[in-house]
PDB file of C-alpha atoms in Angstrom:
ATOM      1  CA  MET A   9     -25.991  40.264  10.392  1.00 45.00           C
ATOM      2  CA  ASN A  10     -29.190  40.377   8.454  1.00 47.00           C
ATOM      3  CA  GLY A  11     -29.534  39.820   4.795  1.00 46.00           C
ATOM      4  CA  ASP A  12     -29.470  43.568   3.876  1.00 49.00           C
ATOM      5  CA  GLU A  13     -26.094  43.890   5.407  1.00 52.00           C
ATOM      6  CA  HIS A  14     -24.863  40.891   3.698  1.00 55.00           C
ATOM      7  CA  ASN A  15     -23.350  42.249   0.632  1.00 57.00           C
ATOM      8  CA  HIS A  16     -19.702  41.801  -0.057  1.00 57.00           C
ATOM      9  CA  ASP A  17     -17.738  41.466  -3.131  1.00 59.00           C
ATOM     10  CA  HIS A  18     -17.256  37.700  -3.594  1.00 56.00           C
ATOM     11  CA  ASP A  19     -19.447  35.095  -4.969  1.00 58.00           C
ATOM     12  CA  HIS A  20     -20.521  32.518  -2.354  1.00 56.00           C
ATOM     13  CA  ASP A  21     -19.720  29.661  -4.711  1.00 59.00           C
ATOM     14  CA  ASP A  22     -15.996  30.659  -4.047  1.00 60.00           C
ATOM     15  CA  HIS A  23     -16.086  28.890  -0.634  1.00 65.00           C
ATOM     16  CA  ALA A  24     -18.517  26.049  -1.515  1.00 65.00           C
ATOM     17  CA  PRO A  25     -17.577  22.855   0.116  1.00 66.00           C
ATOM     18  CA  THR A  26     -14.830  21.037  -1.809  1.00 70.00           C
ATOM     19  CA  ARG A  27     -16.323  17.633  -0.785  1.00 69.00           C
ATOM     20  CA  GLU A  28     -19.840  16.527   0.352  1.00 70.00           C
ATOM     21  CA  ASP A  29     -20.426  16.415   4.134  1.00 70.00           C
ATOM     22  CA  ASP A  30     -20.211  12.690   4.885  1.00 67.00           C
ATOM     23  CA  ASP A  31     -20.778  12.984   8.735  1.00 69.00           C
ATOM     24  CA  LEU A  32     -24.271  13.952   8.964  1.00 76.00           C
ATOM     25  CA  GLU A  33     -25.337  10.537   9.777  1.00 86.00           C
ATOM     26  CA  LEU A  34     -23.263   7.964  11.582  1.00 88.00           C
ATOM     27  CA  THR A  35     -22.413   4.735   9.865  1.00 89.00           C
ATOM     28  CA  GLU A  36     -22.642   1.547  12.082  1.00 92.00           C
ATOM     29  CA  GLY A  37     -18.951   1.563  12.514  1.00 91.00           C
ATOM     30  CA  GLU A  38     -18.779   5.299  13.597  1.00 91.00           C
ATOM     31  CA  ALA A  39     -21.604   4.622  16.165  1.00 93.00           C
ATOM     32  CA  ARG A  40     -19.718   1.596  17.520  1.00 95.00           C
ATOM     33  CA  PHE A  41     -16.443   3.529  17.645  1.00 92.00           C
ATOM     34  CA  LEU A  42     -18.012   6.566  19.598  1.00 94.00           C
ATOM     35  CA  ALA A  43     -19.741   4.140  22.038  1.00 96.00           C
ATOM     36  CA  LEU A  44     -16.633   2.311  22.687  1.00 95.00           C
ATOM     37  CA  LYS A  45     -14.683   5.421  23.107  1.00 95.00           C
ATOM     38  CA  SER A  46     -17.121   6.934  25.614  1.00 96.00           C
ATOM     39  CA  LEU A  47     -17.137   3.774  27.546  1.00 97.00           C
ATOM     40  CA  LEU A  48     -13.348   3.638  27.694  1.00 96.00           C
ATOM     41  CA  ILE A  49     -13.249   7.197  28.900  1.00 97.00           C
ATOM     42  CA  GLU A  50     -15.942   6.758  31.405  1.00 97.00           C
ATOM     43  CA  GLN A  51     -14.420   3.646  32.788  1.00 97.00           C
ATOM     44  CA  GLY A  52     -11.083   5.479  33.170  1.00 96.00           C
ATOM     45  CA  VAL A  53      -9.218   3.188  30.711  1.00 96.00           C
ATOM     46  CA  MET A  54      -8.013   5.959  28.734  1.00 96.00           C
ATOM     47  CA  THR A  55      -8.482   9.638  28.167  1.00 96.00           C
ATOM     48  CA  ALA A  56      -9.960  11.509  25.313  1.00 95.00           C
ATOM     49  CA  ASP A  57      -6.602  13.230  24.815  1.00 96.00           C
ATOM     50  CA  GLU A  58      -4.712   9.927  24.744  1.00 96.00           C
ATOM     51  CA  ILE A  59      -7.095   8.690  22.047  1.00 94.00           C
ATOM     52  CA  ARG A  60      -6.783  11.929  20.031  1.00 94.00           C
ATOM     53  CA  ALA A  61      -3.002  11.791  20.486  1.00 94.00           C
ATOM     54  CA  ARG A  62      -2.895   8.307  19.100  1.00 90.00           C
ATOM     55  CA  MET A  63      -4.955   9.237  16.177  1.00 87.00           C
ATOM     56  CA  GLU A  64      -2.496  12.227  15.492  1.00 89.00           C
ATOM     57  CA  PHE A  65       0.429   9.733  15.920  1.00 85.00           C
ATOM     58  CA  ASN A  66      -1.260   7.315  13.258  1.00 82.00           C
ATOM     59  CA  GLU A  67      -1.476  10.162  10.826  1.00 84.00           C
ATOM     60  CA  ARG A  68       1.853  11.761  11.193  1.00 84.00           C
ATOM     61  CA  GLY A  69       3.477   9.902   8.119  1.00 86.00           C
ATOM     62  CA  SER A  70       4.078  11.863   4.987  1.00 92.00           C
ATOM     63  CA  PRO A  71       5.647  11.125   1.653  1.00 94.00           C
ATOM     64  CA  HIS A  72       8.649  13.081   2.623  1.00 95.00           C
ATOM     65  CA  GLN A  73       9.869  10.229   4.857  1.00 96.00           C
ATOM     66  CA  ALA A  74      10.073   7.833   2.023  1.00 97.00           C
ATOM     67  CA  ALA A  75      11.593  10.485  -0.275  1.00 98.00           C
ATOM     68  CA  ARG A  76      14.320  11.213   2.262  1.00 98.00           C
ATOM     69  CA  MET A  77      15.228   7.588   2.447  1.00 98.00           C
ATOM     70  CA  ILE A  78      15.165   7.022  -1.296  1.00 98.00           C
ATOM     71  CA  ALA A  79      17.285  10.216  -1.818  1.00 98.00           C
ATOM     72  CA  ARG A  80      19.818   8.990   0.601  1.00 98.00           C
ATOM     73  CA  ALA A  81      19.914   5.598  -1.174  1.00 98.00           C
ATOM     74  CA  TRP A  82      20.505   7.563  -4.504  1.00 98.00           C
ATOM     75  CA  VAL A  83      23.598   9.030  -3.179  1.00 97.00           C
ATOM     76  CA  ASP A  84      24.913   6.384  -0.744  1.00 98.00           C
ATOM     77  CA  PRO A  85      25.257   2.925  -2.143  1.00 98.00           C
ATOM     78  CA  ALA A  86      25.887   1.267   1.227  1.00 98.00           C
ATOM     79  CA  TYR A  87      22.648   2.772   2.574  1.00 98.00           C
ATOM     80  CA  LYS A  88      20.826   1.604  -0.553  1.00 98.00           C
ATOM     81  CA  GLU A  89      21.848  -1.955   0.225  1.00 98.00           C
ATOM     82  CA  ARG A  90      20.693  -1.551   3.858  1.00 98.00           C
ATOM     83  CA  MET A  91      17.474  -0.104   2.779  1.00 98.00           C
ATOM     84  CA  LEU A  92      16.854  -3.006   0.286  1.00 98.00           C
ATOM     85  CA  SER A  93      17.792  -5.673   2.869  1.00 96.00           C
ATOM     86  CA  ASP A  94      16.258  -4.043   6.038  1.00 97.00           C
ATOM     87  CA  THR A  95      13.829  -0.988   5.259  1.00 97.00           C
ATOM     88  CA  LYS A  96      12.762  -0.673   8.907  1.00 97.00           C
ATOM     89  CA  ALA A  97      16.289  -0.373  10.067  1.00 97.00           C
ATOM     90  CA  ALA A  98      17.197   2.050   7.331  1.00 98.00           C
ATOM     91  CA  ALA A  99      14.286   4.133   8.345  1.00 97.00           C
ATOM     92  CA  ALA A 100      15.390   4.202  11.857  1.00 97.00           C
ATOM     93  CA  GLU A 101      18.885   5.464  10.748  1.00 97.00           C
ATOM     94  CA  LEU A 102      17.187   8.599   9.437  1.00 97.00           C
ATOM     95  CA  GLY A 103      15.179   8.913  12.798  1.00 95.00           C
ATOM     96  CA  ILE A 104      11.984   7.635  11.159  1.00 94.00           C
ATOM     97  CA  GLU A 105       9.945   5.215  13.246  1.00 91.00           C
ATOM     98  CA  ALA A 106       8.145   2.655  11.153  1.00 92.00           C
ATOM     99  CA  THR A 107       5.448   0.848  12.976  1.00 89.00           C
ATOM    100  CA  GLU A 108       4.560  -1.607  10.189  1.00 90.00           C
ATOM    101  CA  ALA A 109       5.220  -5.156  11.009  1.00 86.00           C
ATOM    102  CA  ALA A 110       7.489  -5.520   7.952  1.00 92.00           C
ATOM    103  CA  LEU A 111       8.520  -3.100   5.205  1.00 96.00           C
ATOM    104  CA  VAL A 112       9.941  -4.138   1.990  1.00 96.00           C
ATOM    105  CA  THR A 113      11.753  -1.914  -0.554  1.00 98.00           C
ATOM    106  CA  ILE A 114      11.613  -2.926  -4.318  1.00 98.00           C
ATOM    107  CA  GLU A 115      13.935  -1.260  -6.774  1.00 98.00           C
ATOM    108  CA  ASN A 116      12.820  -0.191 -10.209  1.00 98.00           C
ATOM    109  CA  THR A 117      15.452  -1.212 -12.845  1.00 98.00           C
ATOM    110  CA  PRO A 118      15.716  -0.549 -16.598  1.00 97.00           C
ATOM    111  CA  LYS A 119      14.251  -4.054 -17.224  1.00 97.00           C
ATOM    112  CA  ARG A 120      11.377  -3.925 -14.528  1.00 98.00           C
ATOM    113  CA  HIS A 121       8.948  -1.299 -13.287  1.00 98.00           C
ATOM    114  CA  ASN A 122       7.143  -2.134 -10.038  1.00 98.00           C
ATOM    115  CA  MET A 123       3.765  -0.950  -8.721  1.00 98.00           C
ATOM    116  CA  VAL A 124       1.911  -1.465  -5.488  1.00 98.00           C
ATOM    117  CA  VAL A 125      -1.822  -2.216  -4.855  1.00 97.00           C
ATOM    118  CA  CYS A 126      -3.916  -3.662  -1.954  1.00 96.00           C
ATOM    119  CA  THR A 127      -6.662  -5.554  -3.740  1.00 95.00           C
ATOM    120  CA  LEU A 128      -8.365  -6.354  -0.348  1.00 92.00           C
ATOM    121  CA  CYS A 129      -8.457  -3.036   1.352  1.00 86.00           C
ATOM    122  CA  SER A 130      -6.019  -0.093   1.727  1.00 88.00           C
ATOM    123  CA  CYS A 131      -2.681  -1.576   3.052  1.00 92.00           C
ATOM    124  CA  TYR A 132      -0.073   1.055   2.723  1.00 94.00           C
ATOM    125  CA  PRO A 133       3.311   1.984   4.219  1.00 95.00           C
ATOM    126  CA  ARG A 134       1.673   4.769   6.318  1.00 93.00           C
ATOM    127  CA  SER A 135       4.884   5.542   8.441  1.00 92.00           C
ATOM    128  CA  LEU A 136       6.710   6.253   5.251  1.00 95.00           C
ATOM    129  CA  LEU A 137       4.024   7.879   3.039  1.00 95.00           C
ATOM    130  CA  GLY A 138       1.179   8.983   5.325  1.00 93.00           C
ATOM    131  CA  GLU A 139      -2.447   8.105   4.625  1.00 91.00           C
ATOM    132  CA  PRO A 140      -3.118   6.594   1.021  1.00 93.00           C
ATOM    133  CA  PRO A 141      -4.539   8.733  -1.656  1.00 94.00           C
ATOM    134  CA  ALA A 142      -8.177   8.404  -2.700  1.00 94.00           C
ATOM    135  CA  PHE A 143      -7.275   6.497  -5.908  1.00 96.00           C
ATOM    136  CA  TYR A 144      -5.304   3.874  -3.886  1.00 96.00           C
ATOM    137  CA  VAL A 145      -8.450   2.930  -1.854  1.00 95.00           C
ATOM    138  CA  SER A 146     -10.857   3.025  -4.773  1.00 95.00           C
ATOM    139  CA  LYS A 147     -12.244  -0.200  -6.155  1.00 95.00           C
ATOM    140  CA  ALA A 148     -11.506   0.788  -9.603  1.00 96.00           C
ATOM    141  CA  TYR A 149      -7.631   0.923  -8.837  1.00 97.00           C
ATOM    142  CA  ARG A 150      -7.906  -2.016  -6.626  1.00 96.00           C
ATOM    143  CA  SER A 151      -9.421  -4.183  -9.192  1.00 96.00           C
ATOM    144  CA  ARG A 152      -7.699  -2.833 -12.310  1.00 97.00           C
ATOM    145  CA  ALA A 153      -3.989  -2.398 -11.102  1.00 97.00           C
ATOM    146  CA  VAL A 154      -3.702  -6.344 -10.981  1.00 97.00           C
ATOM    147  CA  ARG A 155      -5.825  -6.856 -14.285  1.00 97.00           C
ATOM    148  CA  GLU A 156      -4.556  -4.180 -16.466  1.00 97.00           C
ATOM    149  CA  PRO A 157      -1.479  -2.418 -14.941  1.00 98.00           C
ATOM    150  CA  ARG A 158      -0.215  -1.047 -18.198  1.00 98.00           C
ATOM    151  CA  LYS A 159      -3.533   0.672 -19.042  1.00 97.00           C
ATOM    152  CA  VAL A 160      -3.785   2.020 -15.503  1.00 97.00           C
ATOM    153  CA  LEU A 161      -0.351   3.382 -15.702  1.00 98.00           C
ATOM    154  CA  ARG A 162      -1.105   5.185 -19.022  1.00 97.00           C
ATOM    155  CA  GLU A 163      -4.036   6.874 -17.384  1.00 97.00           C
ATOM    156  CA  PHE A 164      -1.694   8.116 -14.887  1.00 97.00           C
ATOM    157  CA  GLY A 165       0.606   9.485 -17.496  1.00 96.00           C
ATOM    158  CA  VAL A 166       3.218   6.729 -17.424  1.00 96.00           C
ATOM    159  CA  ASP A 167       3.848   4.712 -20.534  1.00 95.00           C
ATOM    160  CA  ILE A 168       6.026   1.731 -19.822  1.00 96.00           C
ATOM    161  CA  PRO A 169       7.487   0.210 -23.107  1.00 95.00           C
ATOM    162  CA  ASP A 170       6.851  -3.517 -23.599  1.00 94.00           C
ATOM    163  CA  ALA A 171      10.531  -4.111 -23.434  1.00 96.00           C
ATOM    164  CA  VAL A 172      10.249  -3.285 -19.715  1.00 98.00           C
ATOM    165  CA  ASP A 173       8.281  -5.870 -17.539  1.00 98.00           C
ATOM    166  CA  ILE A 174       5.818  -4.762 -15.069  1.00 98.00           C
ATOM    167  CA  ALA A 175       5.642  -6.464 -11.607  1.00 98.00           C
ATOM    168  CA  VAL A 176       2.459  -5.631  -9.569  1.00 98.00           C
ATOM    169  CA  HIS A 177       2.751  -6.177  -5.911  1.00 98.00           C
ATOM    170  CA  ASP A 178      -0.445  -7.041  -4.086  1.00 97.00           C
ATOM    171  CA  SER A 179      -0.068  -5.793  -0.532  1.00 95.00           C
ATOM    172  CA  ASN A 180      -2.644  -8.131   0.653  1.00 92.00           C
ATOM    173  CA  ALA A 181      -1.091  -9.407   4.067  1.00 92.00           C
ATOM    174  CA  ASP A 182       1.586  -8.476   6.450  1.00 91.00           C
ATOM    175  CA  LEU A 183       4.237  -6.780   4.215  1.00 94.00           C
ATOM    176  CA  ARG A 184       4.223  -3.087   3.255  1.00 96.00           C
ATOM    177  CA  TYR A 185       6.024  -2.089   0.021  1.00 97.00           C
ATOM    178  CA  VAL A 186       8.000   0.939  -0.989  1.00 98.00           C
ATOM    179  CA  ILE A 187       9.133   1.326  -4.550  1.00 98.00           C
ATOM    180  CA  MET A 188      12.517   2.777  -5.050  1.00 98.00           C
ATOM    181  CA  PRO A 189      12.261   4.687  -8.409  1.00 98.00           C
ATOM    182  CA  MET A 190      15.382   4.947 -10.766  1.00 98.00           C
ATOM    183  CA  ARG A 191      17.382   8.081 -10.249  1.00 97.00           C
ATOM    184  CA  PRO A 192      16.539  10.488 -13.137  1.00 96.00           C
ATOM    185  CA  ALA A 193      19.226  11.494 -15.574  1.00 94.00           C
ATOM    186  CA  GLY A 194      20.709  14.907 -15.247  1.00 94.00           C
ATOM    187  CA  THR A 195      20.486  14.894 -11.432  1.00 96.00           C
ATOM    188  CA  GLU A 196      24.282  14.376 -10.723  1.00 93.00           C
ATOM    189  CA  GLY A 197      24.882  17.721  -9.149  1.00 91.00           C
ATOM    190  CA  LEU A 198      21.831  17.795  -7.048  1.00 96.00           C
ATOM    191  CA  SER A 199      21.967  17.759  -3.281  1.00 96.00           C
ATOM    192  CA  GLU A 200      20.064  15.133  -1.261  1.00 96.00           C
ATOM    193  CA  ASP A 201      17.367  17.540  -0.370  1.00 97.00           C
ATOM    194  CA  ASP A 202      16.957  18.513  -4.086  1.00 97.00           C
ATOM    195  CA  LEU A 203      16.757  14.928  -5.031  1.00 97.00           C
ATOM    196  CA  ALA A 204      14.136  14.227  -2.291  1.00 97.00           C
ATOM    197  CA  ALA A 205      11.972  16.945  -3.696  1.00 97.00           C
ATOM    198  CA  LEU A 206      11.764  14.862  -7.023  1.00 97.00           C
ATOM    199  CA  ILE A 207      10.426  11.898  -5.295  1.00 98.00           C
ATOM    200  CA  THR A 208       6.692  12.124  -5.073  1.00 97.00           C
ATOM    201  CA  ARG A 209       4.206   9.977  -3.280  1.00 97.00           C
ATOM    202  CA  ASP A 210       2.800   8.294  -6.326  1.00 98.00           C
ATOM    203  CA  SER A 211       6.366   7.547  -7.605  1.00 98.00           C
ATOM    204  CA  VAL A 212       6.943   5.490  -4.473  1.00 98.00           C
ATOM    205  CA  VAL A 213       3.648   3.613  -5.066  1.00 98.00           C
ATOM    206  CA  GLY A 214       4.803   2.969  -8.674  1.00 98.00           C
ATOM    207  CA  CYS A 215       2.102   4.908 -10.361  1.00 97.00           C
ATOM    208  CA  ALA A 216       4.349   7.765 -11.470  1.00 97.00           C
ATOM    209  CA  LEU A 217       8.011   8.449 -12.274  1.00 97.00           C
ATOM    210  CA  PRO A 218      10.141  10.957 -10.271  1.00 96.00           C
ATOM    211  CA  VAL A 219       9.814  14.518 -11.325  1.00 96.00           C
ATOM    212  CA  GLU A 220      12.453  15.415 -13.962  1.00 91.00           C
ATOM    213  CA  PRO A 221      14.891  18.090 -12.739  1.00 87.00           C
ATOM    214  CA  ALA A 222      14.157  21.488 -13.921  1.00 79.00           C
TER     215      ALA A 222
ATOM    216  CA  MET B  55       2.971 -23.905  -5.978  1.00 90.00           C
ATOM    217  CA  ARG B  56      -0.763 -24.139  -6.423  1.00 92.00           C
ATOM    218  CA  ILE B  57      -3.147 -21.688  -4.538  1.00 93.00           C
ATOM    219  CA  LEU B  58      -5.957 -23.587  -2.963  1.00 91.00           C
ATOM    220  CA  ASP B  59      -9.517 -22.448  -2.501  1.00 90.00           C
ATOM    221  CA  ILE B  60     -10.034 -23.748   0.962  1.00 88.00           C
ATOM    222  CA  GLY B  61     -13.486 -22.345   1.182  1.00 83.00           C
ATOM    223  CA  LYS B  62     -12.668 -20.532   4.280  1.00 84.00           C
ATOM    224  CA  PRO B  63     -15.241 -17.689   4.926  1.00 84.00           C
ATOM    225  CA  GLY B  64     -15.030 -14.267   6.372  1.00 81.00           C
ATOM    226  CA  HIS B  65     -11.960 -11.831   6.371  1.00 82.00           C
ATOM    227  CA  VAL B  66      -9.316 -14.055   4.632  1.00 87.00           C
ATOM    228  CA  ARG B  67      -6.229 -12.869   2.927  1.00 90.00           C
ATOM    229  CA  THR B  68      -6.182 -14.907  -0.199  1.00 92.00           C
ATOM    230  CA  PRO B  69      -8.170 -13.027  -3.042  1.00 91.00           C
ATOM    231  CA  THR B  70     -10.263 -15.051  -5.395  1.00 91.00           C
ATOM    232  CA  TYR B  71      -8.142 -14.023  -8.481  1.00 94.00           C
ATOM    233  CA  VAL B  72      -5.268 -16.204  -7.467  1.00 94.00           C
ATOM    234  CA  ARG B  73      -7.154 -19.180  -6.214  1.00 94.00           C
ATOM    235  CA  HIS B  74      -6.458 -22.363  -8.341  1.00 93.00           C
ATOM    236  CA  LYS B  75      -3.557 -20.426 -10.044  1.00 94.00           C
ATOM    237  CA  THR B  76       0.012 -21.838 -10.140  1.00 95.00           C
ATOM    238  CA  GLY B  77       3.065 -19.732  -9.262  1.00 96.00           C
ATOM    239  CA  THR B  78       6.481 -19.861  -7.764  1.00 96.00           C
ATOM    240  CA  ILE B  79       7.668 -19.073  -4.321  1.00 96.00           C
ATOM    241  CA  GLU B  80       9.678 -15.761  -4.598  1.00 94.00           C
ATOM    242  CA  ARG B  81      10.651 -15.517  -0.963  1.00 93.00           C
ATOM    243  CA  PHE B  82       9.835 -16.767   2.626  1.00 95.00           C
ATOM    244  CA  CYS B  83       8.648 -13.620   4.574  1.00 94.00           C
ATOM    245  CA  GLY B  84       8.778 -14.916   8.009  1.00 93.00           C
ATOM    246  CA  LEU B  85       6.264 -15.987  10.652  1.00 94.00           C
ATOM    247  CA  PHE B  86       3.229 -13.887  11.281  1.00 93.00           C
ATOM    248  CA  GLU B  87       0.310 -13.966  13.670  1.00 91.00           C
ATOM    249  CA  ASN B  88      -2.612 -15.362  11.514  1.00 90.00           C
ATOM    250  CA  PRO B  89      -4.595 -12.248  10.626  1.00 88.00           C
ATOM    251  CA  GLU B  90      -7.505 -14.398   9.491  1.00 88.00           C
ATOM    252  CA  ASP B  91      -8.096 -15.356  13.172  1.00 87.00           C
ATOM    253  CA  LYS B  92      -7.020 -11.947  14.561  1.00 87.00           C
ATOM    254  CA  ALA B  93      -9.858 -10.416  12.579  1.00 86.00           C
ATOM    255  CA  TYR B  94     -12.210 -12.224  14.747  1.00 86.00           C
ATOM    256  CA  GLY B  95     -10.777 -11.243  18.213  1.00 84.00           C
ATOM    257  CA  ARG B  96      -8.433 -14.358  18.514  1.00 86.00           C
ATOM    258  CA  TRP B  97      -4.766 -14.086  18.966  1.00 86.00           C
ATOM    259  CA  GLY B  98      -3.607 -15.637  15.772  1.00 85.00           C
ATOM    260  CA  LEU B  99      -1.110 -17.880  17.400  1.00 89.00           C
ATOM    261  CA  PRO B 100       0.930 -19.766  16.777  1.00 90.00           C
ATOM    262  CA  PRO B 101       2.483 -17.526  14.069  1.00 91.00           C
ATOM    263  CA  ILE B 102       2.095 -19.088  10.642  1.00 93.00           C
ATOM    264  CA  PRO B 103       4.526 -18.987   7.547  1.00 95.00           C
ATOM    265  CA  LEU B 104       3.988 -16.397   4.939  1.00 95.00           C
ATOM    266  CA  TYR B 105       5.371 -16.560   1.362  1.00 96.00           C
ATOM    267  CA  ARG B 106       5.652 -14.253  -1.560  1.00 96.00           C
ATOM    268  CA  VAL B 107       4.247 -16.030  -4.559  1.00 96.00           C
ATOM    269  CA  GLN B 108       5.090 -14.936  -8.097  1.00 97.00           C
ATOM    270  CA  PHE B 109       2.810 -15.519 -11.029  1.00 97.00           C
ATOM    271  CA  ARG B 110       3.097 -14.825 -14.659  1.00 97.00           C
ATOM    272  CA  GLN B 111       0.357 -12.474 -15.505  1.00 97.00           C
ATOM    273  CA  ASP B 112      -0.564 -14.665 -18.467  1.00 96.00           C
ATOM    274  CA  ASP B 113      -1.191 -17.485 -16.052  1.00 96.00           C
ATOM    275  CA  ILE B 114      -3.667 -15.470 -14.050  1.00 96.00           C
ATOM    276  CA  TRP B 115      -5.517 -13.754 -16.781  1.00 96.00           C
ATOM    277  CA  PRO B 116      -5.990 -15.621 -20.047  1.00 93.00           C
ATOM    278  CA  ASP B 117      -6.611 -12.617 -21.974  1.00 95.00           C
ATOM    279  CA  TYR B 118      -3.800 -10.428 -20.420  1.00 96.00           C
ATOM    280  CA  ASP B 119      -2.799  -7.512 -22.462  1.00 93.00           C
ATOM    281  CA  GLY B 120       0.809  -6.706 -21.670  1.00 95.00           C
ATOM    282  CA  ALA B 121       4.324  -8.013 -22.031  1.00 95.00           C
ATOM    283  CA  PRO B 122       5.266 -11.804 -21.618  1.00 95.00           C
ATOM    284  CA  GLY B 123       7.486 -10.904 -18.684  1.00 96.00           C
ATOM    285  CA  ASP B 124       4.861  -9.166 -16.711  1.00 98.00           C
ATOM    286  CA  VAL B 125       4.490 -10.645 -13.207  1.00 98.00           C
ATOM    287  CA  LEU B 126       2.161 -10.296 -10.032  1.00 98.00           C
ATOM    288  CA  GLU B 127       3.463 -10.988  -6.567  1.00 97.00           C
ATOM    289  CA  ILE B 128       1.242 -11.621  -3.559  1.00 97.00           C
ATOM    290  CA  GLU B 129       1.587 -12.787  -0.022  1.00 96.00           C
ATOM    291  CA  ILE B 130       0.094 -16.225   0.725  1.00 96.00           C
ATOM    292  CA  TYR B 131      -0.152 -17.912   4.066  1.00 95.00           C
ATOM    293  CA  ASP B 132       1.027 -21.582   4.310  1.00 93.00           C
ATOM    294  CA  HIS B 133      -2.493 -23.104   4.590  1.00 92.00           C
ATOM    295  CA  TRP B 134      -3.500 -21.761   1.308  1.00 94.00           C
ATOM    296  CA  LEU B 135      -0.469 -23.530  -0.581  1.00 94.00           C
ATOM    297  CA  ALA B 136      -0.060 -26.863  -2.216  1.00 91.00           C
ATOM    298  CA  PRO B 137       2.570 -28.296  -4.537  1.00 91.00           C
ATOM    299  CA  ALA B 138       1.861 -27.574  -8.098  1.00 89.00           C
ATOM    300  CA  GLY B 139      -0.533 -30.168  -9.642  1.00 80.00           C
ATOM    301  CA  GLU B 140      -2.572 -30.596  -6.445  1.00 78.00           C
ATOM    302  CA  ASP B 141      -5.707 -28.607  -6.016  1.00 75.00           C
ATOM    303  CA  SER B 142      -6.944 -29.603  -2.694  1.00 68.00           C
TER     304      SER B 142
END
């Protein structure tokens, strides 16, 4: 196709990239990864497909996993107790394989709102929530969530009254945290699937409240 | 408990904002392979005790702007902890 034939009815800005290309030059870490990967393949230690499959496995989590568990806990008090006392076992009950060393569920109450941050890097319950959102790994969130959580929450649109304490959980070591939000009022008749749809990623991080039912 | 500043360099797991601060043990989390050793290709054995330590936000940040009951919880490995009142 030459320039003369290139006339169609949309503006090229419509498909401008949504983010800047960041792989034009390799970082030191990327170069090291590619060198190690090609050595492992050349030496027959593992295949390219095995490495790809492992990356796919690592990224298979999604917020729906945590939402399913919390919705079950909202309708089944015995399951809720099991989830609070052993989150990994409660995940396994629903067929969810959690690869984290240790998972902890923390329950929001009328007296305490909980939120999670990893000030050191990006520790996150990936098996139950998938990859962390961009805000979670940003230095702004990591430094401010511990310092001024109420202000950060207000920026997320969540205004916690002073009568409710805020507990910030720094996920700095071996535990990974799931926040169990309070079940919204007016959801008594909803099915477990409909309840799960109210539980968003950010509500499980503690930066939002569940969606109010329509 | 008091959080020590043991001057350990590198990829350690006790952020500076809680060093020298005093809090209370919220729970014993179990024994974990030492990630501060594993970060450097060692095995991190034997596993070491890990605790959840709770701080009043007012005790971490002198100018904290929030409710008096606001707290922060963080995981601290045994070698960073000393009885309250001791700082080394």
